[in-house]
Amino acid sequence: MKNIESLGDLRGKRVLVRSDFNVPLDGDRITDDGRIKAALPTLQHLVKAGAKVVVMAHLGRPKGQVNPEYSLAPVAKRLGELLGAPVSLAKDTVGEDAKRVVSELEDGQVALLENIRFDPRETSKDEAERQELASELAELADVYVSDGFGVVHRKQASVYDIAKKLPSAAGYLVEKEIKSLSRVTENPERPYTVVLGGSKVSDKLGVIANLLSKADRLLIGGGMAYTFLAAKGYTVGQSLLEEDQIEIVKGYLEKAAENGVELVLPIDILTADRFAADATTKVVAADAIPDDLMGLDIGPATRELFASKIATSKTVAWNGPMGVFEFDAFAGGTRAVAKALSEGDAFSVVGGGDSAAAVRLLGFDENTFSHISTGGGASLELLEGKTLPGIAVLED
Ligand code: ADP
Ligand code: MG
């Protein structure tokens, strides 16, 4: 993979950077600016090198239409604060205003193009349409730096097609992500444990199937655990259940046994009488969930069990919260896993948008984890062993 240094002297050059600024918003307030901070090393380097920096990014799912609700204005403001210099936001992506803003850039200044997904060609399945947008983007710059790790698994104009139009390189974030994640996917130090949670099994089927031949231990919590418990023949009350996945999950239980993978399911559950922050809670055994209750977190015995499995591992990858951590009453399982990871000696990687947000929200020091990935889908696809188009296109 080519790095920024391979692009040579960048003074006075227009550098087009793809960043991942898809941050959670409450109105126009950014509730977690982790992704913006993660983009700083590359942007600060380019500023220092005297480049004219043009950043492109997306926010939310505007579905190819201009929609002020998804404007990058709050991001431009926050990015300016973090860089200590104003960032001008173009009113469009490749139109007149983008051209004007880019032409007015001085060496070491940064501009942001408006939400790239306002243009339907960005995510088009039609390669010719994507290439047309990529060509228009290429006219705004001399070189391209790919640093939006959260989107490198997407074959999109600003991620993939653009890299074929300009001299290209990976930014520091992409480099760091790939380096950390390959330590997990290629020859992990063993025991190698993967902790999976989150809402749906169906989101993570691919990764589970793949991990059954790679990991030594698979700890399953979160909403997906109930489909596993159902596959073992237990009833799960009102808990999240994907009935159409039960047969597939039964196959996973068999494959895990065949491969000698230790598949660890919750042994107790923190239930609630309704889906609410102030619900009445009760700890029950995992094989005795009452019909009228729903599991919203792993129970205390499971927290200890998972923590002990993590403590005795050399490599741990974690994706997906153990419970509905957004409600404090059901954040304990997620907190216990985060604590075990941050205190353990294992090489630890946290992936997944909600998992990374949970770690910060629960007040953990990010530096006590080996790596917190900024990409949910991208990190999962790497764990699955897939080749990511946005990375493959940067190979020399
Ligand atoms: P990530 O973004 O880290 O990959 P997911 O998007 O798969 O994670 O899942 C995160 C969501 O899963 C959170 O909003 C959390 O509330 C939800 N969740 C976790 N456990 C449960 C549960 N037992 N019941 C319902 N939802 C759950
Ligand atoms: Mg998520």
Short mmCIF file of C-alpha atoms and ligand atoms in Angstrom, two decimals:
data_model
loop_
_atom_site.label_atom_id
_atom_site.label_comp_id
_atom_site.label_asym_id
_atom_site.label_seq_id
_atom_site.Cartn_x
_atom_site.Cartn_y
_atom_site.Cartn_z
CA MET A 1 0.00 0.00 0.00
CA LYS A 2 1.45 3.37 -0.99
CA ASN A 3 1.81 5.92 1.80
CA ILE A 4 1.77 9.72 1.88
CA GLU A 5 5.56 9.91 1.65
CA SER A 6 5.41 8.22 -1.75
CA LEU A 7 3.62 11.32 -3.10
CA GLY A 8 6.76 13.42 -2.77
CA ASP A 9 6.89 17.13 -1.99
CA LEU A 10 3.35 18.41 -1.57
CA ARG A 11 4.02 22.12 -1.12
CA GLY A 12 1.56 24.12 -3.20
CA LYS A 13 -0.09 20.94 -4.47
CA ARG A 14 -3.84 20.40 -4.25
CA VAL A 15 -4.37 17.26 -2.20
CA LEU A 16 -7.81 15.66 -2.26
CA VAL A 17 -8.42 13.68 0.93
CA ARG A 18 -11.29 11.26 1.59
CA SER A 19 -12.04 11.32 5.31
CA ASP A 20 -14.75 9.63 7.36
CA PHE A 21 -16.69 12.36 9.11
CA ASN A 22 -19.89 10.38 9.53
CA VAL A 23 -20.36 11.51 13.13
CA PRO A 24 -23.46 11.15 15.32
CA LEU A 25 -25.45 14.39 15.53
CA ASP A 26 -28.08 15.68 17.90
CA GLY A 27 -29.57 18.51 15.85
CA ASP A 28 -26.40 20.28 14.72
CA ARG A 29 -24.42 19.28 17.81
CA ILE A 30 -21.80 16.55 17.28
CA THR A 31 -22.21 14.03 20.12
CA ASP A 32 -18.98 12.09 19.43
CA ASP A 33 -16.16 13.70 17.41
CA GLY A 34 -13.89 10.63 17.55
CA ARG A 35 -13.87 10.24 13.78
CA ILE A 36 -12.88 13.88 13.22
CA LYS A 37 -10.03 13.55 15.71
CA ALA A 38 -8.89 10.35 14.01
CA ALA A 39 -8.53 12.27 10.74
CA LEU A 40 -6.22 14.93 12.24
CA PRO A 41 -2.78 13.28 11.85
CA THR A 42 -3.12 13.19 8.07
CA LEU A 43 -4.66 16.64 7.76
CA GLN A 44 -2.14 18.24 10.12
CA HIS A 45 0.70 16.62 8.20
CA LEU A 46 -0.62 18.00 4.90
CA VAL A 47 -1.10 21.47 6.39
CA LYS A 48 2.47 21.44 7.66
CA ALA A 49 3.72 20.23 4.30
CA GLY A 50 2.16 23.34 2.73
CA ALA A 51 -0.44 21.50 0.66
CA LYS A 52 -3.78 22.95 -0.39
CA VAL A 53 -6.01 20.43 1.33
CA VAL A 54 -9.43 19.58 -0.10
CA VAL A 55 -11.39 17.15 2.06
CA MET A 56 -14.40 15.13 0.95
CA ALA A 57 -16.68 13.17 3.25
CA HIS A 58 -20.24 12.02 3.71
CA LEU A 59 -22.71 12.35 6.55
CA GLY A 60 -25.73 10.10 7.04
CA ARG A 61 -27.78 8.75 4.17
CA PRO A 62 -29.04 11.65 2.03
CA LYS A 63 -29.62 9.10 -0.80
CA GLY A 64 -28.18 11.16 -3.62
CA GLN A 65 -30.18 14.29 -2.91
CA VAL A 66 -29.18 17.66 -1.53
CA ASN A 67 -30.63 17.78 1.98
CA PRO A 68 -29.57 20.52 4.43
CA GLU A 69 -30.26 18.12 7.30
CA TYR A 70 -27.12 16.23 6.26
CA SER A 71 -24.91 19.28 5.64
CA LEU A 72 -21.29 18.95 6.77
CA ALA A 73 -21.46 22.45 8.28
CA PRO A 74 -21.16 21.23 11.91
CA VAL A 75 -18.15 19.11 10.87
CA ALA A 76 -16.43 22.04 9.12
CA LYS A 77 -16.83 24.09 12.27
CA ARG A 78 -15.51 21.37 14.60
CA LEU A 79 -12.65 20.50 12.25
CA GLY A 80 -11.65 24.16 12.18
CA GLU A 81 -11.60 24.25 15.98
CA LEU A 82 -9.45 21.13 16.16
CA LEU A 83 -7.02 22.34 13.49
CA GLY A 84 -6.87 25.81 14.99
CA ALA A 85 -7.65 27.43 11.64
CA PRO A 86 -10.96 27.96 9.85
CA VAL A 87 -12.09 25.34 7.34
CA SER A 88 -14.14 26.73 4.47
CA LEU A 89 -17.10 24.60 3.44
CA ALA A 90 -18.05 24.53 -0.23
CA LYS A 91 -21.80 24.75 -0.84
CA ASP A 92 -21.60 21.88 -3.32
CA THR A 93 -19.36 18.89 -4.07
CA VAL A 94 -18.02 19.38 -7.60
CA GLY A 95 -19.94 22.49 -8.69
CA GLU A 96 -19.11 26.17 -9.04
CA ASP A 97 -18.68 26.77 -5.33
CA ALA A 98 -16.34 23.80 -4.88
CA LYS A 99 -14.19 25.14 -7.73
CA ARG A 100 -14.17 28.62 -6.22
CA VAL A 101 -13.28 27.42 -2.72
CA VAL A 102 -10.46 25.24 -4.04
CA SER A 103 -9.06 28.02 -6.24
CA GLU A 104 -8.99 30.40 -3.25
CA LEU A 105 -7.01 27.98 -1.04
CA GLU A 106 -3.57 29.08 0.01
CA ASP A 107 -0.73 26.71 0.89
CA GLY A 108 -1.46 25.01 4.22
CA GLN A 109 -5.18 25.79 4.19
CA VAL A 110 -8.03 23.28 4.41
CA ALA A 111 -11.40 23.26 2.65
CA LEU A 112 -14.24 20.78 2.92
CA LEU A 113 -16.56 19.84 0.07
CA GLU A 114 -20.25 19.48 0.93
CA ASN A 115 -21.61 15.96 1.62
CA ILE A 116 -20.36 13.79 -1.23
CA ARG A 117 -23.48 11.63 -0.99
CA PHE A 118 -25.60 14.59 -2.12
CA ASP A 119 -24.42 13.41 -5.54
CA PRO A 120 -26.17 10.17 -6.61
CA ARG A 121 -23.14 9.15 -8.68
CA GLU A 122 -21.06 8.65 -5.50
CA THR A 123 -22.75 5.37 -4.59
CA SER A 124 -23.99 4.41 -8.06
CA LYS A 125 -23.76 0.75 -9.06
CA ASP A 126 -23.05 1.99 -12.58
CA GLU A 127 -19.29 2.26 -12.91
CA ALA A 128 -19.52 4.85 -15.71
CA GLU A 129 -21.53 7.17 -13.47
CA ARG A 130 -19.06 6.82 -10.62
CA GLN A 131 -16.15 7.45 -12.95
CA GLU A 132 -17.79 10.59 -14.25
CA LEU A 133 -17.96 11.97 -10.69
CA ALA A 134 -14.43 10.77 -10.00
CA SER A 135 -13.18 12.68 -13.07
CA GLU A 136 -14.88 15.85 -11.87
CA LEU A 137 -13.33 15.40 -8.42
CA ALA A 138 -9.93 14.75 -9.99
CA GLU A 139 -10.09 18.16 -11.68
CA LEU A 140 -10.07 19.75 -8.23
CA ALA A 141 -6.73 18.22 -7.23
CA ASP A 142 -3.27 16.98 -8.13
CA VAL A 143 -3.06 13.94 -5.86
CA TYR A 144 -5.42 11.79 -3.78
CA VAL A 145 -5.09 10.54 -0.20
CA SER A 146 -7.47 7.84 1.01
CA ASP A 147 -8.01 8.22 4.75
CA GLY A 148 -11.68 7.38 5.32
CA PHE A 149 -11.18 3.96 6.85
CA GLY A 150 -14.90 3.64 7.60
CA VAL A 151 -15.64 3.57 3.87
CA VAL A 152 -12.73 1.60 2.35
CA HIS A 153 -14.95 -1.46 2.00
CA ARG A 154 -17.16 0.53 -0.40
CA LYS A 155 -16.65 0.70 -4.15
CA GLN A 156 -17.63 4.37 -4.34
CA ALA A 157 -16.45 7.29 -6.47
CA SER A 158 -14.66 9.19 -3.67
CA VAL A 159 -13.09 6.00 -2.27
CA TYR A 160 -12.32 3.71 -5.18
CA ASP A 161 -12.77 5.28 -8.62
CA ILE A 162 -10.90 8.47 -7.74
CA ALA A 163 -7.78 6.47 -6.87
CA LYS A 164 -7.54 5.43 -10.51
CA LYS A 165 -7.63 9.04 -11.73
CA LEU A 166 -4.86 10.63 -9.62
CA PRO A 167 -1.55 9.59 -8.03
CA SER A 168 -2.84 8.02 -4.80
CA ALA A 169 -1.77 6.95 -1.35
CA ALA A 170 -3.18 5.79 1.97
CA GLY A 171 -3.40 8.36 4.75
CA TYR A 172 -2.08 7.78 8.26
CA LEU A 173 -5.42 6.61 9.65
CA VAL A 174 -5.90 3.99 6.96
CA GLU A 175 -2.29 2.86 7.40
CA LYS A 176 -2.72 2.55 11.17
CA GLU A 177 -6.04 0.71 10.90
CA ILE A 178 -4.69 -1.81 8.41
CA LYS A 179 -1.55 -2.37 10.46
CA SER A 180 -3.50 -3.00 13.68
CA LEU A 181 -6.21 -5.11 12.12
CA SER A 182 -3.77 -7.27 10.20
CA ARG A 183 -2.13 -8.15 13.49
CA VAL A 184 -5.46 -9.78 14.32
CA THR A 185 -6.33 -11.27 10.95
CA GLU A 186 -2.90 -12.54 9.92
CA ASN A 187 -1.34 -14.90 12.39
CA PRO A 188 -2.82 -13.64 15.65
CA GLU A 189 -1.01 -14.50 18.84
CA ARG A 190 -3.06 -17.22 20.54
CA PRO A 191 -5.35 -17.73 22.33
CA TYR A 192 -7.25 -15.48 19.92
CA THR A 193 -10.66 -14.49 21.26
CA VAL A 194 -13.42 -12.64 19.45
CA VAL A 195 -16.21 -10.99 21.43
CA LEU A 196 -19.32 -10.36 19.37
CA GLY A 197 -22.45 -8.50 20.34
CA GLY A 198 -24.74 -5.85 18.94
CA SER A 199 -28.28 -6.07 17.80
CA LYS A 200 -28.50 -8.57 14.98
CA VAL A 201 -26.97 -11.93 14.11
CA SER A 202 -27.87 -11.35 10.47
CA ASP A 203 -25.54 -8.30 10.33
CA LYS A 204 -22.61 -10.41 11.37
CA LEU A 205 -23.23 -13.84 9.84
CA GLY A 206 -20.29 -13.59 7.47
CA VAL A 207 -17.84 -12.77 10.20
CA ILE A 208 -19.09 -15.54 12.49
CA ALA A 209 -18.79 -18.16 9.76
CA ASN A 210 -15.26 -17.03 8.98
CA LEU A 211 -14.15 -16.83 12.61
CA LEU A 212 -15.18 -20.43 13.25
CA SER A 213 -12.04 -21.45 11.39
CA LYS A 214 -9.79 -18.71 12.77
CA ALA A 215 -10.51 -17.83 16.39
CA ASP A 216 -9.90 -20.03 19.43
CA ARG A 217 -12.79 -18.59 21.38
CA LEU A 218 -15.97 -16.82 20.39
CA LEU A 219 -17.88 -15.00 23.13
CA ILE A 220 -21.41 -14.05 22.10
CA GLY A 221 -23.41 -11.36 23.91
CA GLY A 222 -25.79 -8.55 22.96
CA GLY A 223 -29.02 -8.98 21.07
CA MET A 224 -27.55 -11.68 18.85
CA ALA A 225 -27.04 -14.02 21.81
CA TYR A 226 -30.76 -14.82 21.99
CA THR A 227 -30.81 -16.41 18.55
CA PHE A 228 -27.94 -18.62 19.75
CA LEU A 229 -29.81 -19.49 22.95
CA ALA A 230 -32.89 -20.31 20.84
CA ALA A 231 -30.73 -22.53 18.63
CA LYS A 232 -29.82 -24.46 21.77
CA GLY A 233 -33.51 -25.00 22.39
CA TYR A 234 -34.09 -22.38 25.09
CA THR A 235 -37.01 -19.97 25.06
CA VAL A 236 -36.00 -16.31 25.16
CA GLY A 237 -39.17 -14.51 26.24
CA GLN A 238 -39.53 -11.06 24.69
CA SER A 239 -35.81 -10.79 23.84
CA LEU A 240 -34.57 -9.91 20.37
CA LEU A 241 -34.85 -13.06 18.26
CA GLU A 242 -34.23 -13.68 14.57
CA GLU A 243 -36.20 -16.83 13.99
CA ASP A 244 -35.15 -17.15 10.36
CA GLN A 245 -31.51 -17.41 11.48
CA ILE A 246 -31.96 -20.22 14.01
CA GLU A 247 -31.11 -23.02 11.57
CA ILE A 248 -27.96 -21.23 10.38
CA VAL A 249 -26.90 -20.64 13.97
CA LYS A 250 -27.44 -24.34 14.77
CA GLY A 251 -24.95 -25.02 11.99
CA TYR A 252 -22.47 -22.67 13.66
CA LEU A 253 -22.82 -24.44 16.99
CA GLU A 254 -21.99 -27.73 15.24
CA LYS A 255 -19.10 -26.27 13.28
CA ALA A 256 -17.63 -24.73 16.43
CA ALA A 257 -17.72 -28.15 18.14
CA GLU A 258 -16.10 -29.82 15.09
CA ASN A 259 -13.34 -27.20 14.85
CA GLY A 260 -12.65 -27.15 18.56
CA VAL A 261 -13.63 -23.47 18.79
CA GLU A 262 -14.82 -22.60 22.26
CA LEU A 263 -18.16 -20.87 21.66
CA VAL A 264 -19.20 -19.18 24.90
CA LEU A 265 -22.80 -18.06 25.35
CA PRO A 266 -24.30 -16.11 28.26
CA ILE A 267 -25.11 -18.22 31.32
CA ASP A 268 -27.25 -15.54 32.95
CA ILE A 269 -29.21 -12.60 31.64
CA LEU A 270 -30.24 -9.21 32.99
CA THR A 271 -33.87 -8.95 31.95
CA ALA A 272 -36.35 -6.08 31.90
CA ASP A 273 -40.14 -5.97 31.93
CA ARG A 274 -40.09 -3.45 29.05
CA PHE A 275 -37.62 -1.69 26.77
CA ALA A 276 -36.96 1.40 28.88
CA ALA A 277 -34.19 3.03 30.91
CA ASP A 278 -36.25 2.70 34.11
CA ALA A 279 -37.62 -0.81 33.51
CA THR A 280 -37.84 -3.25 36.41
CA THR A 281 -34.84 -5.58 36.14
CA LYS A 282 -34.19 -9.16 37.16
CA VAL A 283 -31.26 -11.54 36.71
CA VAL A 284 -32.28 -14.97 35.42
CA ALA A 285 -30.46 -18.09 34.19
CA ALA A 286 -29.97 -18.12 30.41
CA ASP A 287 -32.07 -21.30 30.09
CA ALA A 288 -34.92 -19.90 32.18
CA ILE A 289 -35.92 -16.55 30.67
CA PRO A 290 -39.58 -15.94 31.65
CA ASP A 291 -42.01 -15.51 28.76
CA ASP A 292 -42.92 -11.94 29.69
CA LEU A 293 -39.37 -10.58 30.16
CA MET A 294 -36.72 -9.43 27.70
CA GLY A 295 -32.95 -9.77 27.96
CA LEU A 296 -31.28 -6.38 27.67
CA ASP A 297 -27.81 -7.24 29.00
CA ILE A 298 -25.62 -10.17 29.98
CA GLY A 299 -25.86 -11.06 33.67
CA PRO A 300 -23.17 -10.75 36.37
CA ALA A 301 -21.95 -14.37 36.15
CA THR A 302 -21.55 -14.00 32.37
CA ARG A 303 -19.62 -10.76 32.83
CA GLU A 304 -17.15 -12.60 35.04
CA LEU A 305 -16.95 -15.53 32.67
CA PHE A 306 -16.28 -13.30 29.65
CA ALA A 307 -13.74 -11.24 31.62
CA SER A 308 -11.83 -14.38 32.58
CA LYS A 309 -11.75 -15.60 28.96
CA ILE A 310 -10.46 -12.19 27.87
CA ALA A 311 -7.85 -12.06 30.65
CA THR A 312 -6.30 -15.33 29.46
CA SER A 313 -6.15 -14.36 25.77
CA LYS A 314 -3.24 -12.93 23.79
CA THR A 315 -5.32 -11.34 21.05
CA VAL A 316 -8.88 -10.04 21.40
CA ALA A 317 -11.14 -8.46 18.81
CA TRP A 318 -14.40 -6.99 20.03
CA ASN A 319 -17.35 -5.89 17.94
CA GLY A 320 -20.80 -5.08 19.26
CA PRO A 321 -22.07 -4.02 22.70
CA MET A 322 -23.13 -6.71 25.19
CA GLY A 323 -26.41 -5.00 26.02
CA VAL A 324 -28.48 -1.88 25.51
CA PHE A 325 -25.63 0.28 26.85
CA GLU A 326 -27.51 3.45 25.89
CA PHE A 327 -29.56 2.83 29.06
CA ASP A 328 -27.27 2.99 32.07
CA ALA A 329 -29.09 0.09 33.76
CA PHE A 330 -28.03 -2.19 30.87
CA ALA A 331 -24.50 -0.89 30.29
CA GLY A 332 -22.85 -3.20 32.85
CA GLY A 333 -22.06 -6.05 30.45
CA THR A 334 -20.47 -3.74 27.91
CA ARG A 335 -18.57 -1.99 30.70
CA ALA A 336 -17.28 -5.35 32.01
CA VAL A 337 -15.95 -6.39 28.60
CA ALA A 338 -14.36 -2.98 28.03
CA LYS A 339 -12.76 -3.15 31.48
CA ALA A 340 -11.35 -6.64 30.89
CA LEU A 341 -9.90 -5.51 27.57
CA SER A 342 -8.41 -2.31 28.92
CA GLU A 343 -6.84 -4.07 31.93
CA GLY A 344 -5.63 -7.16 30.09
CA ASP A 345 -2.30 -7.71 28.32
CA ALA A 346 -3.83 -8.98 25.10
CA PHE A 347 -3.46 -7.09 21.86
CA SER A 348 -6.95 -5.62 21.82
CA VAL A 349 -8.91 -4.23 18.92
CA VAL A 350 -12.35 -2.66 19.23
CA GLY A 351 -14.38 -2.34 16.02
CA GLY A 352 -17.91 -1.19 15.30
CA GLY A 353 -19.40 2.27 15.50
CA ASP A 354 -21.51 1.62 18.58
CA SER A 355 -18.81 -0.35 20.39
CA ALA A 356 -16.26 2.41 19.93
CA ALA A 357 -18.80 5.02 21.00
CA ALA A 358 -19.67 2.90 24.06
CA VAL A 359 -16.03 2.75 25.14
CA ARG A 360 -15.81 6.54 25.08
CA LEU A 361 -19.27 7.09 26.55
CA LEU A 362 -18.50 4.79 29.48
CA GLY A 363 -15.42 6.86 30.20
CA PHE A 364 -12.61 4.45 29.34
CA ASP A 365 -9.21 5.81 28.39
CA GLU A 366 -8.86 4.99 24.69
CA ASN A 367 -5.12 4.52 25.12
CA THR A 368 -5.64 1.44 27.28
CA PHE A 369 -6.84 -0.42 24.17
CA SER A 370 -4.33 -1.38 21.51
CA HIS A 371 -6.57 -0.06 18.76
CA ILE A 372 -10.05 1.40 18.51
CA SER A 373 -11.14 1.16 14.92
CA THR A 374 -13.06 4.01 13.31
CA GLY A 375 -14.71 1.59 10.89
CA GLY A 376 -17.56 -0.77 11.72
CA GLY A 377 -18.28 -2.47 8.41
CA ALA A 378 -14.70 -2.14 7.17
CA SER A 379 -13.19 -3.71 10.27
CA LEU A 380 -15.74 -6.53 10.21
CA GLU A 381 -14.97 -7.26 6.56
CA LEU A 382 -11.28 -7.44 7.40
CA LEU A 383 -12.05 -9.85 10.26
CA GLU A 384 -14.06 -11.84 7.72
CA GLY A 385 -10.92 -12.07 5.60
CA LYS A 386 -12.27 -10.06 2.68
CA THR A 387 -10.25 -7.86 0.32
CA LEU A 388 -11.45 -4.27 0.58
CA PRO A 389 -11.74 -2.42 -2.76
CA GLY A 390 -10.59 0.92 -1.32
CA ILE A 391 -7.41 -0.76 -0.05
CA ALA A 392 -6.74 -2.98 -3.06
CA VAL A 393 -6.82 0.09 -5.32
CA LEU A 394 -3.93 1.66 -3.33
CA GLU A 395 -1.58 -1.29 -3.81
CA ASP A 396 1.45 -0.44 -5.89
P1 ADP B 1 -21.63 -1.99 16.35
O1 ADP B 1 -22.05 -0.66 15.76
O2 ADP B 1 -20.62 -1.83 17.43
O3 ADP B 1 -21.22 -2.97 15.28
P2 ADP B 1 -24.35 -2.92 16.38
O4 ADP B 1 -24.76 -1.79 15.52
O5 ADP B 1 -24.36 -4.28 15.80
O6 ADP B 1 -22.92 -2.62 17.05
O7 ADP B 1 -25.31 -2.99 17.66
C1 ADP B 1 -25.42 -1.94 18.57
C2 ADP B 1 -26.78 -1.93 19.20
O8 ADP B 1 -27.12 -3.18 19.74
C3 ADP B 1 -26.87 -0.93 20.32
O9 ADP B 1 -27.71 0.13 19.95
C4 ADP B 1 -27.47 -1.74 21.48
O10 ADP B 1 -28.49 -1.06 22.19
C5 ADP B 1 -28.04 -2.94 20.77
N1 ADP B 1 -28.19 -4.11 21.67
C6 ADP B 1 -27.25 -4.72 22.38
N2 ADP B 1 -27.77 -5.70 23.14
C7 ADP B 1 -29.09 -5.71 22.92
C8 ADP B 1 -30.19 -6.48 23.42
N3 ADP B 1 -29.99 -7.44 24.31
N4 ADP B 1 -31.41 -6.19 22.95
C9 ADP B 1 -31.60 -5.22 22.04
N5 ADP B 1 -30.61 -4.46 21.53
C10 ADP B 1 -29.37 -4.69 21.97
MG MG B 2 -23.90 0.01 14.82
#
